[in-house]
Short mmCIF file of C-alpha atoms in Angstrom, two decimals:
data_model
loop_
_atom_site.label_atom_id
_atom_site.label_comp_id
_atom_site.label_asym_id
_atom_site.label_seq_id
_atom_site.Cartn_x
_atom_site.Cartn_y
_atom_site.Cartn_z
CA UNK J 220 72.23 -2.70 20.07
CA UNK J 221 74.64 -3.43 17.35
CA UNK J 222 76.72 0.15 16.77
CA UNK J 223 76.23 2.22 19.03
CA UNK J 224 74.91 5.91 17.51
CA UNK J 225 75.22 4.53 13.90
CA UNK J 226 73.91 7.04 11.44
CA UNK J 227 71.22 6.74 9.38
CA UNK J 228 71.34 5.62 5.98
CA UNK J 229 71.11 8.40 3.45
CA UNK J 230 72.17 9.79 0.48
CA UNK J 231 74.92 12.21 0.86
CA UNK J 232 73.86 15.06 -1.27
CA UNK J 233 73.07 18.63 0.05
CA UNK J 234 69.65 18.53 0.11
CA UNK J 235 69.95 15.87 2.78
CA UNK J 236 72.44 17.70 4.54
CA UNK J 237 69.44 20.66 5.14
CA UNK J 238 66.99 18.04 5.73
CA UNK J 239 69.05 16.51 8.72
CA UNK J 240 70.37 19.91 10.20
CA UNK J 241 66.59 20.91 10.28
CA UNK J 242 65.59 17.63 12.42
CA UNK J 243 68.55 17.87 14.62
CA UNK J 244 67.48 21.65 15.22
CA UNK J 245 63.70 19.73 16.43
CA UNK J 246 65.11 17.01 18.22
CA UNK J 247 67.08 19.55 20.41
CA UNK J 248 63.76 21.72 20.86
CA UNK J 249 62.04 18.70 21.50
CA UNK J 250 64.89 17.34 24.00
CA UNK J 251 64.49 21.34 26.04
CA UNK J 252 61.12 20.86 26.20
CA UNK J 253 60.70 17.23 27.32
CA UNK J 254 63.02 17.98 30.44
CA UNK J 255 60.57 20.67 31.49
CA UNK J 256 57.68 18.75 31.33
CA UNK J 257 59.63 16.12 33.31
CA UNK J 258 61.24 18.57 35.76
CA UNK J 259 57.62 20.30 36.38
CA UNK J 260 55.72 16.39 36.62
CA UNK J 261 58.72 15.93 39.35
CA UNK J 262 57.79 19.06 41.40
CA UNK J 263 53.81 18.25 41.45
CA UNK J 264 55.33 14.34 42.15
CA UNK J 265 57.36 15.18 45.34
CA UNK J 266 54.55 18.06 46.62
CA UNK J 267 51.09 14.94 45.76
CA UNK J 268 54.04 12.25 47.91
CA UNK J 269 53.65 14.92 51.03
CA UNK J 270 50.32 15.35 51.28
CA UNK J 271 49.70 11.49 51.06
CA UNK J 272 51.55 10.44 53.53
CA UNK J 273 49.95 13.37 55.86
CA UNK J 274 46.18 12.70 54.82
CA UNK J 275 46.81 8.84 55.46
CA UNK J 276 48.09 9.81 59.03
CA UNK J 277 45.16 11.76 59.65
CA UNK J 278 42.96 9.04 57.70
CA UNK J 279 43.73 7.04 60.56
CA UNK J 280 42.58 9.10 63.70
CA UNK J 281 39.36 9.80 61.70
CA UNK J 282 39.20 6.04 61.40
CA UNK J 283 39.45 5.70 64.94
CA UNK J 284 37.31 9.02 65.39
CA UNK J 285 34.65 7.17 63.55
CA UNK J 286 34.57 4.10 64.86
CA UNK J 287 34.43 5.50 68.37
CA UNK J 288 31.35 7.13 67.68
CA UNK J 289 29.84 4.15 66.32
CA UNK J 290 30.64 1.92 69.40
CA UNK J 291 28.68 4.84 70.83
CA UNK J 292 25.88 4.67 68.44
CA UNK J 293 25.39 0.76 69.19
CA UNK J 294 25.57 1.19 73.19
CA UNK J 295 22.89 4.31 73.02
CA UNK J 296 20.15 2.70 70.26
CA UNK J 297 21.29 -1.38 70.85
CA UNK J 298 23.20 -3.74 69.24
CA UNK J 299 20.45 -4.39 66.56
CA UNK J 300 21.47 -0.88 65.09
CA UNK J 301 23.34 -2.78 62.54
CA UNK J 302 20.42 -5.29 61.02
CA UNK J 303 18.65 -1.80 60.67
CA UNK J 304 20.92 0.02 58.98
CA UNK J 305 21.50 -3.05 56.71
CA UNK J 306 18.15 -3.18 55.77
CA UNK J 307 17.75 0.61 55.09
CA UNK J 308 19.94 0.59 52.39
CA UNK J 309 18.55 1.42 48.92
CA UNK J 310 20.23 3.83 46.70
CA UNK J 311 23.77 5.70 47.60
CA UNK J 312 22.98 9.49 48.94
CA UNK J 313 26.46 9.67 49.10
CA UNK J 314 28.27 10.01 45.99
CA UNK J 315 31.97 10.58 43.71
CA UNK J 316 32.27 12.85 40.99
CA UNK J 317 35.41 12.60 39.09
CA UNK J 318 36.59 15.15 36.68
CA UNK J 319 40.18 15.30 34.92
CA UNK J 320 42.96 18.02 35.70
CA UNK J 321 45.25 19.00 33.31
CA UNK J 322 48.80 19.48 34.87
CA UNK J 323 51.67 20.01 33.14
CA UNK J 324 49.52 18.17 30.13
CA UNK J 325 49.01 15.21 32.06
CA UNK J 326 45.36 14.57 32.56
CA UNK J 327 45.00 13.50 36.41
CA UNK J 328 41.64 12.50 38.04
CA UNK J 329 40.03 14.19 40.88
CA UNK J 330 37.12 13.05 42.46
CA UNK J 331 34.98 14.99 44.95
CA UNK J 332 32.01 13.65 46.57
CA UNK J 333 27.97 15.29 46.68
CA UNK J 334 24.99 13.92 47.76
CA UNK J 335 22.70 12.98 45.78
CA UNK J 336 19.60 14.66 47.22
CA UNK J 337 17.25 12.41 44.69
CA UNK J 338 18.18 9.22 46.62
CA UNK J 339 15.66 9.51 49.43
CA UNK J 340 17.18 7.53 52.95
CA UNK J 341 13.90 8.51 54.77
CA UNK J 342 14.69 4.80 55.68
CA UNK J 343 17.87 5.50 57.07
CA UNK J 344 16.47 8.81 58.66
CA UNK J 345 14.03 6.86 60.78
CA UNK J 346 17.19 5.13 62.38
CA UNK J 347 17.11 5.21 65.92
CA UNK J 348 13.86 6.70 66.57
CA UNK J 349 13.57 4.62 69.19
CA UNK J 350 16.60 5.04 71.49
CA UNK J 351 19.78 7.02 71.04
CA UNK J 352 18.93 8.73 67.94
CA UNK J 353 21.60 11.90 68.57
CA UNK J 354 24.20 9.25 68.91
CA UNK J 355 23.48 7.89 65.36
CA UNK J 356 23.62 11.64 64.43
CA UNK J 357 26.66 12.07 65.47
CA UNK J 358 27.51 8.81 63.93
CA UNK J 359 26.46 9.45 60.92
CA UNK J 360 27.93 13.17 60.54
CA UNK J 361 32.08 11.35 61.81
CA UNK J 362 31.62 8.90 58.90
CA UNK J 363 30.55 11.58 56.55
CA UNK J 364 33.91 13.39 57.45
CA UNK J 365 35.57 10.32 57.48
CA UNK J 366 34.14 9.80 53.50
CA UNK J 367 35.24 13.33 52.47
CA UNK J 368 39.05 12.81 53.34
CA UNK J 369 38.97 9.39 51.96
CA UNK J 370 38.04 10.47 49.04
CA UNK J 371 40.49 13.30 48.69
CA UNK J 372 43.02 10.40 49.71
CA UNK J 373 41.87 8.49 46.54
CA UNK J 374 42.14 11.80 44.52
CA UNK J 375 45.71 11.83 45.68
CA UNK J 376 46.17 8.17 45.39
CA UNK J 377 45.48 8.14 41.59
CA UNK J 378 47.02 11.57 40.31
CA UNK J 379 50.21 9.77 42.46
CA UNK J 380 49.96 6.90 40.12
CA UNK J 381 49.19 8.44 37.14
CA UNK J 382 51.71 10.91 37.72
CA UNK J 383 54.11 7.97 37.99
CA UNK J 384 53.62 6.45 35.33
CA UNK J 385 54.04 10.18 33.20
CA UNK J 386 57.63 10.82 34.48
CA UNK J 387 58.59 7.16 33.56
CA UNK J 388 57.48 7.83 30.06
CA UNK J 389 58.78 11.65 29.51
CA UNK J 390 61.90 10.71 30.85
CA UNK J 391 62.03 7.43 28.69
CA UNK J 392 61.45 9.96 25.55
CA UNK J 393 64.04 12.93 26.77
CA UNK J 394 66.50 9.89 27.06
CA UNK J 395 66.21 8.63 23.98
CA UNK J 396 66.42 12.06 22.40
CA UNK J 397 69.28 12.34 24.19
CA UNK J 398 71.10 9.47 24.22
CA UNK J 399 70.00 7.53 20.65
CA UNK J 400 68.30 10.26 18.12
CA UNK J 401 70.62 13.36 18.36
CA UNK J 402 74.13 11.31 18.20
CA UNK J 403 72.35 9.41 15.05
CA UNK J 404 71.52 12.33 13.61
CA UNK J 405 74.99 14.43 14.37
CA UNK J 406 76.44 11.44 13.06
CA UNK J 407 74.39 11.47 9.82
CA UNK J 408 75.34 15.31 9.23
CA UNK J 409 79.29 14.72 9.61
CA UNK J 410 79.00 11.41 7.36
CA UNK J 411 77.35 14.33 4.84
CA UNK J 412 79.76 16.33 5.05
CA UNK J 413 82.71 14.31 4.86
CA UNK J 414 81.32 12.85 2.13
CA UNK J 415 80.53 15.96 0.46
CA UNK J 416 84.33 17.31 1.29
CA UNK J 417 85.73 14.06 -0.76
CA UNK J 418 83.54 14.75 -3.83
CA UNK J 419 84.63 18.56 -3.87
CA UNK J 420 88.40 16.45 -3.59
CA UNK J 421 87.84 14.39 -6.28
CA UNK J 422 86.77 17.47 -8.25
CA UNK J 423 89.26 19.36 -7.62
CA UNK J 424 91.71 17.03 -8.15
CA UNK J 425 90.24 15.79 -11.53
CA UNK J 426 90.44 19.70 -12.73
CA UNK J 427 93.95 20.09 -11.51
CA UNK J 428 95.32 16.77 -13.41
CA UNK J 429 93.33 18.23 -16.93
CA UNK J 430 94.95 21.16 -16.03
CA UNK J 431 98.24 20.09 -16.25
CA UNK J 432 97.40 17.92 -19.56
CA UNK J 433 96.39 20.80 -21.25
CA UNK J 434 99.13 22.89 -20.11
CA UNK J 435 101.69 19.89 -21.31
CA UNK J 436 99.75 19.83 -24.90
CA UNK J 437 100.19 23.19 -25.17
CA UNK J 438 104.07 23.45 -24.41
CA UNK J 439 104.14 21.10 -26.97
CA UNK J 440 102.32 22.27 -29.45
CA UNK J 441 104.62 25.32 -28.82
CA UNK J 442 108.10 23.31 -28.98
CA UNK J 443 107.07 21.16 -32.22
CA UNK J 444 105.70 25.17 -33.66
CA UNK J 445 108.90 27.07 -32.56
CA UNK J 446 111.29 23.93 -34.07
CA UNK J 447 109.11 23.73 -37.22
CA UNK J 448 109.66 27.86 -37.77
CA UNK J 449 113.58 27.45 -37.20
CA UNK J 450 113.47 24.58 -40.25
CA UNK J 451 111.74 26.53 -42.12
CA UNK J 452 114.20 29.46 -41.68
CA UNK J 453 117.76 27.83 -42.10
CA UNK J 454 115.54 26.19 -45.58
CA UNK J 455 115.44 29.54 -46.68
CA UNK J 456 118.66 30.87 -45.87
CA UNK J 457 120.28 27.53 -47.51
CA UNK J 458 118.44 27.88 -50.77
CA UNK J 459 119.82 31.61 -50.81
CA UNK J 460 123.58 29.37 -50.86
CA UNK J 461 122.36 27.20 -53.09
CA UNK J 462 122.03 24.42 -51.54
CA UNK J 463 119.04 22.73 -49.69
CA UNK J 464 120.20 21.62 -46.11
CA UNK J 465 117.85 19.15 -45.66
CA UNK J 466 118.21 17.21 -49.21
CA UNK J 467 122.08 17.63 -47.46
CA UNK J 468 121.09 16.70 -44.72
CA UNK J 469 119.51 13.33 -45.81
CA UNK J 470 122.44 12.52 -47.92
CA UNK J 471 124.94 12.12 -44.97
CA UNK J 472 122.48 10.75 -43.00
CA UNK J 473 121.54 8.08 -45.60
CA UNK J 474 125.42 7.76 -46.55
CA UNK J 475 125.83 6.21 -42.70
CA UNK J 476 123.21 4.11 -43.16
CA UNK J 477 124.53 1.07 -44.66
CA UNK J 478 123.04 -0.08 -48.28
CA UNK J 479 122.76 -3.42 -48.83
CA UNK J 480 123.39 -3.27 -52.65
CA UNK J 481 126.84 -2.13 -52.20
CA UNK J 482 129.45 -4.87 -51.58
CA UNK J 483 132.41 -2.36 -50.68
CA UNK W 273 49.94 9.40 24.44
CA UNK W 274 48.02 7.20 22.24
CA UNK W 275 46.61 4.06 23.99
CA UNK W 276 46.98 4.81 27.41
CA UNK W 277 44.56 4.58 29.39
CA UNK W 278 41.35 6.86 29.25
CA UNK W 279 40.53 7.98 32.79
CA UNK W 280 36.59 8.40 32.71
CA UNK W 281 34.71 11.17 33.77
CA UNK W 282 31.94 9.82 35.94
CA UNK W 283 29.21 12.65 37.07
CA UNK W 284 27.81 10.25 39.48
CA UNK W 285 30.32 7.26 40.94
CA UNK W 286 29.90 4.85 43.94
CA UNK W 287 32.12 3.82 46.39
CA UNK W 288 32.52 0.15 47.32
CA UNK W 289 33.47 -1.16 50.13
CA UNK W 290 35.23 -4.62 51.76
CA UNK W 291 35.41 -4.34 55.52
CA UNK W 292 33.83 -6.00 58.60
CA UNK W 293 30.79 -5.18 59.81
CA UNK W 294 31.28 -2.66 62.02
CA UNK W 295 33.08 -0.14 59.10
CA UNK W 296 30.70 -1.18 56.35
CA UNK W 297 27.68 -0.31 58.99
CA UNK W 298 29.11 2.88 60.06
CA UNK W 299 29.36 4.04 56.27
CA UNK W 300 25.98 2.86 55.71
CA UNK W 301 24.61 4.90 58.15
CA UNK W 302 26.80 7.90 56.22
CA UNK W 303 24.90 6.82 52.69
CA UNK W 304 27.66 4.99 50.95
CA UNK W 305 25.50 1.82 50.07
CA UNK W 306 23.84 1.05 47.19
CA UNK W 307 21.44 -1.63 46.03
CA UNK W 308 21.14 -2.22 42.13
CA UNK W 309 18.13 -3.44 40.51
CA UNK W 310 19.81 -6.86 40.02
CA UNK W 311 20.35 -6.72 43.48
CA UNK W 312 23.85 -6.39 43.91
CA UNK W 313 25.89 -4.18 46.69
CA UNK W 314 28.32 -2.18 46.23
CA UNK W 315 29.92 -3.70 49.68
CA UNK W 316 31.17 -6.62 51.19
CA UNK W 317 30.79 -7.61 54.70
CA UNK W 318 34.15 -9.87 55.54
CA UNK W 319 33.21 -11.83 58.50
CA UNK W 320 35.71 -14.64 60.11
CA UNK W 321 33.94 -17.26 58.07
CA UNK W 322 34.24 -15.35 54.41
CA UNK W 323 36.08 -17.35 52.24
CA UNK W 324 39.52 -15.85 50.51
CA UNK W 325 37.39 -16.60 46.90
CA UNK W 326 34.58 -14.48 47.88
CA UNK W 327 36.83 -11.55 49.20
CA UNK W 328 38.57 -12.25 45.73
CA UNK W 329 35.29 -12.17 43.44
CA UNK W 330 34.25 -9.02 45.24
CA UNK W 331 37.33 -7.33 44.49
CA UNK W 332 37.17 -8.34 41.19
CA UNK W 333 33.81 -7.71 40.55
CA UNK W 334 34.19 -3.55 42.15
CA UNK W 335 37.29 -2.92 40.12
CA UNK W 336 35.47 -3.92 36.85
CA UNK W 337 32.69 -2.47 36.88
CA UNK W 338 31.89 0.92 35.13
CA UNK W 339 30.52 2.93 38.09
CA UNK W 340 32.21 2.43 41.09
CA UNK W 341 35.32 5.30 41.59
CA UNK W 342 36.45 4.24 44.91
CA UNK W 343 37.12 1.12 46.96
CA UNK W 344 37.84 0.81 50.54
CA UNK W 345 39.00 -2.20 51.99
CA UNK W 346 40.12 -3.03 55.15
CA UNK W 347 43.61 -3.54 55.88
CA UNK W 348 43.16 -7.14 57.10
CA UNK W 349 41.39 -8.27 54.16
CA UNK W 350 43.78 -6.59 52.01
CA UNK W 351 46.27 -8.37 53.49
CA UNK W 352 44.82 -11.47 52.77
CA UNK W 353 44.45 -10.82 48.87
CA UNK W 354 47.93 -8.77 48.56
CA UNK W 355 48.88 -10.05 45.47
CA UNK W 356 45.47 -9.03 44.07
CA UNK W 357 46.25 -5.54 45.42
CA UNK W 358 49.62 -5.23 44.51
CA UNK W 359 49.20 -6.27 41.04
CA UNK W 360 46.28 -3.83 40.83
CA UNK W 361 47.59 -1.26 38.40
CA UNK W 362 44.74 0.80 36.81
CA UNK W 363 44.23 4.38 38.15
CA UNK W 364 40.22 4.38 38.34
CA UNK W 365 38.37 2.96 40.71
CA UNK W 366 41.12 3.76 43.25
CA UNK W 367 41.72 1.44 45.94
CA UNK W 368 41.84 2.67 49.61
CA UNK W 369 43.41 0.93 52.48
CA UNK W 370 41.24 1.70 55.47
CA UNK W 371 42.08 0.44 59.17
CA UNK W 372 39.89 -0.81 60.67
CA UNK W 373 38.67 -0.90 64.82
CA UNK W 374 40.82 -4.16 66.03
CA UNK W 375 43.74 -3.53 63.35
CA UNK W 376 45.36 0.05 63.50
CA UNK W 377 46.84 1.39 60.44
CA UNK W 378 49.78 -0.07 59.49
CA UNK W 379 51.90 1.38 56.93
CA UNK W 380 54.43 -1.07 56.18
CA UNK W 381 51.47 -2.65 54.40
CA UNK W 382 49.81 -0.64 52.47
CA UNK W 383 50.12 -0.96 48.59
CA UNK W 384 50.69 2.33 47.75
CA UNK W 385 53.11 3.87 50.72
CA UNK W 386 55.28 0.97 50.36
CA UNK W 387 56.03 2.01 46.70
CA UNK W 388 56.29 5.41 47.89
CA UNK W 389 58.66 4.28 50.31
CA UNK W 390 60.84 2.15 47.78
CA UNK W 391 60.88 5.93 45.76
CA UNK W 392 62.10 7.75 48.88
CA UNK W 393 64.92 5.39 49.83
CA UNK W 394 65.87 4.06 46.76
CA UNK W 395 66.57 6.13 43.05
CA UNK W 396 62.97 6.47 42.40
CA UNK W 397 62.13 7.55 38.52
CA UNK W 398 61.32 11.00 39.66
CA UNK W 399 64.42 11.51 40.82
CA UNK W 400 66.48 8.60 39.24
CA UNK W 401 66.71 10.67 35.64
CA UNK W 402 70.32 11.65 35.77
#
């Protein structure tokens, strides 16, 4: 990134000045509120991390639970159990409803399984009719308990990665609230209002100097009055004596003055 | 927000399943299977003599289509197609890493609980922020 926190690119007038104070004011908001939706999507995070690891644990002795009592199942009804139970299959009785949560505003899945009573597995009921029909009870009833925590595993398993991927992008956004629009726009403001302060300078300064012009036109005006008012006055009192100073005045003056007529 | 990816909301899912024939029968029994009118299951049965392609169509095939929420697969099998599994990135139909009778659960494997465990040792982004 060339410049780091440049500003942006604005006309410095006051207007614009309000304009960016007001979005700095709802990037910090925004910023607040970001790291609380990040700091609450971190608490849910670490609590969903516990419980996986301690359903998959248990996953696995209800794995082992399961597949115990289907050993037992295929020593009580014989080992054809399985071609039976392949055929019997139709429609799923067992099923997964998924609905969304809303945590923190983060939509997570959750899926909970029901059986479907309208799938009929009077097939699969017939199972074991024959021989060792309680053990494929019992069969049957481990892997349904085996289903139900799976699929609160995969409940977990996806809010986990959703979750994931939430954090990455709130904290992506606080951080570049943080670290790329708020210096931008702080930087904007002072450019403002340093611009702003030179203008008012150049005013200033531009009254001050026609100050003092008009002051200096004035003094004059006043010296060139007060001298003209003094002329006039000694005029008058010379005419009194008879005599007019100035005409006197430009006599001797011209006298000094050489004339180019005279030889001598 | 915009453009990520809608999680559906399924009244009435499946659950698929890729294990050996012992597993898949047991959940059978439960009520997990499910024949389609085109004939198609929503399971797998991996015996020693199932090709890596198949294993890999299957997989395919389950985490495409629009009704099935959940897939089990056996850890074995999953090993096999890892980088299938580890590349797997979309949150619905979730994938399950069951053990199965001859192969006991092994952690170290599984997709998810290694990534968990690269967030607990390592900066993870939940905790990484600062």
């Amino acid at each position: 990134m060339s410049g780091q926190s440049q500003r942006l690119n604005v006309v410095p007038t006051v207007t614009m000045l309000g304009v960016m104070k007001a979005r700095l004011v709802g990037a910090t908001r925004g910023h607040a509120l970001l790291k609380k939706k990040s700091d609450a999507l971190t608490v849910k995070f670490r609590a969903i991390l516990k419980m996986i690891v301690s359903t998959k644990e248990s996953m696995g002795e209800i794995m082992r639970a399961s597949s115990f009592a289907l050993t037992e199942a295929k020593y009580a009804a014989g080992e054809n159990i399985k071609h039976v139970v392949l055929e019997s299959v139709k429609s799923a009785s067992l099923r997964v409803r998924s609905r969304q949560e809303n945590i923190a505003g983060v939509k997570l899945p959750r899926f909970e399984h029901f059986t479907d009573p309208g799938a009929g597995d009077t097939k699969a009921d017939l199972t074991g009719l024959a021989r060792g029909g309680q053990q494929i009870q019992a069969c049957r009833a481990a892997h349904v308990k085996a289903i139900e925590v799976l699929v609160e595993l995969a409940s977990l398993q996806t809010s986990f990665l959703t979750l994931d991927e939430a954090i990455k992008t709130t904290n992506r956004r606080v951080n570049a609230l943080e670290n790329v629009v708020k210096p931008r726009l702080e930087n904007t403001i002072s450019y403002i209002r340093a611009e702003l302060d030179e203008l008012e300078r150049e005013d200033f300064f531009r009254l001050k100097k026609i100050q003092g012009y008009k002051k200096r036109e004035i003094e004059r005006q006043l010296q060139a009055a007060k001298q003209f008012a003094e002329e006039q006055f000694s005029e008058k009192v010379s005419l009194k004596k008879g005599i007019s100073i100035s005409s006197a005045h430009n006599l001797l003056v011209a006298g000094t003055e050489k004339d180019e007529d005279i030889i001598f | 927000m915009a453009g990520r990816a809608q999680i559906r909301t399924n009244s009435s899912a499946l659950i698929a399943m890729i294990a050996d024939e012992d597993t898949v029968t047991g959940f059978l029994l439960a009520g997990v299977g499910n024949v389609d009118l085109r004939r198609k299951t929503n399971y797998l049965i991996v015996a020693s003599k199932t090709t890596v392609k198949a294993i890999e169509d299957a997989f395919r095939e389950f985490t495409t289509k629009e009704d099935i929420a959940i897939v089990l697969i056996s850890q074995y099998v999953a090993n096999t197609i890892r980088f299938l599994v580890d590349s797997y990135n979309k949150p619905v139909p979730a994938i399950l890493e069951i053990p199965s009778k001859d192969h006991p659960y092994d952690p170290t494997h599984d997709s998810v609980l290694s990534r968990v465990r690269y967030l607990f040792s390592s900066e993870s982004a939940a905790s990484g922020r600062r």
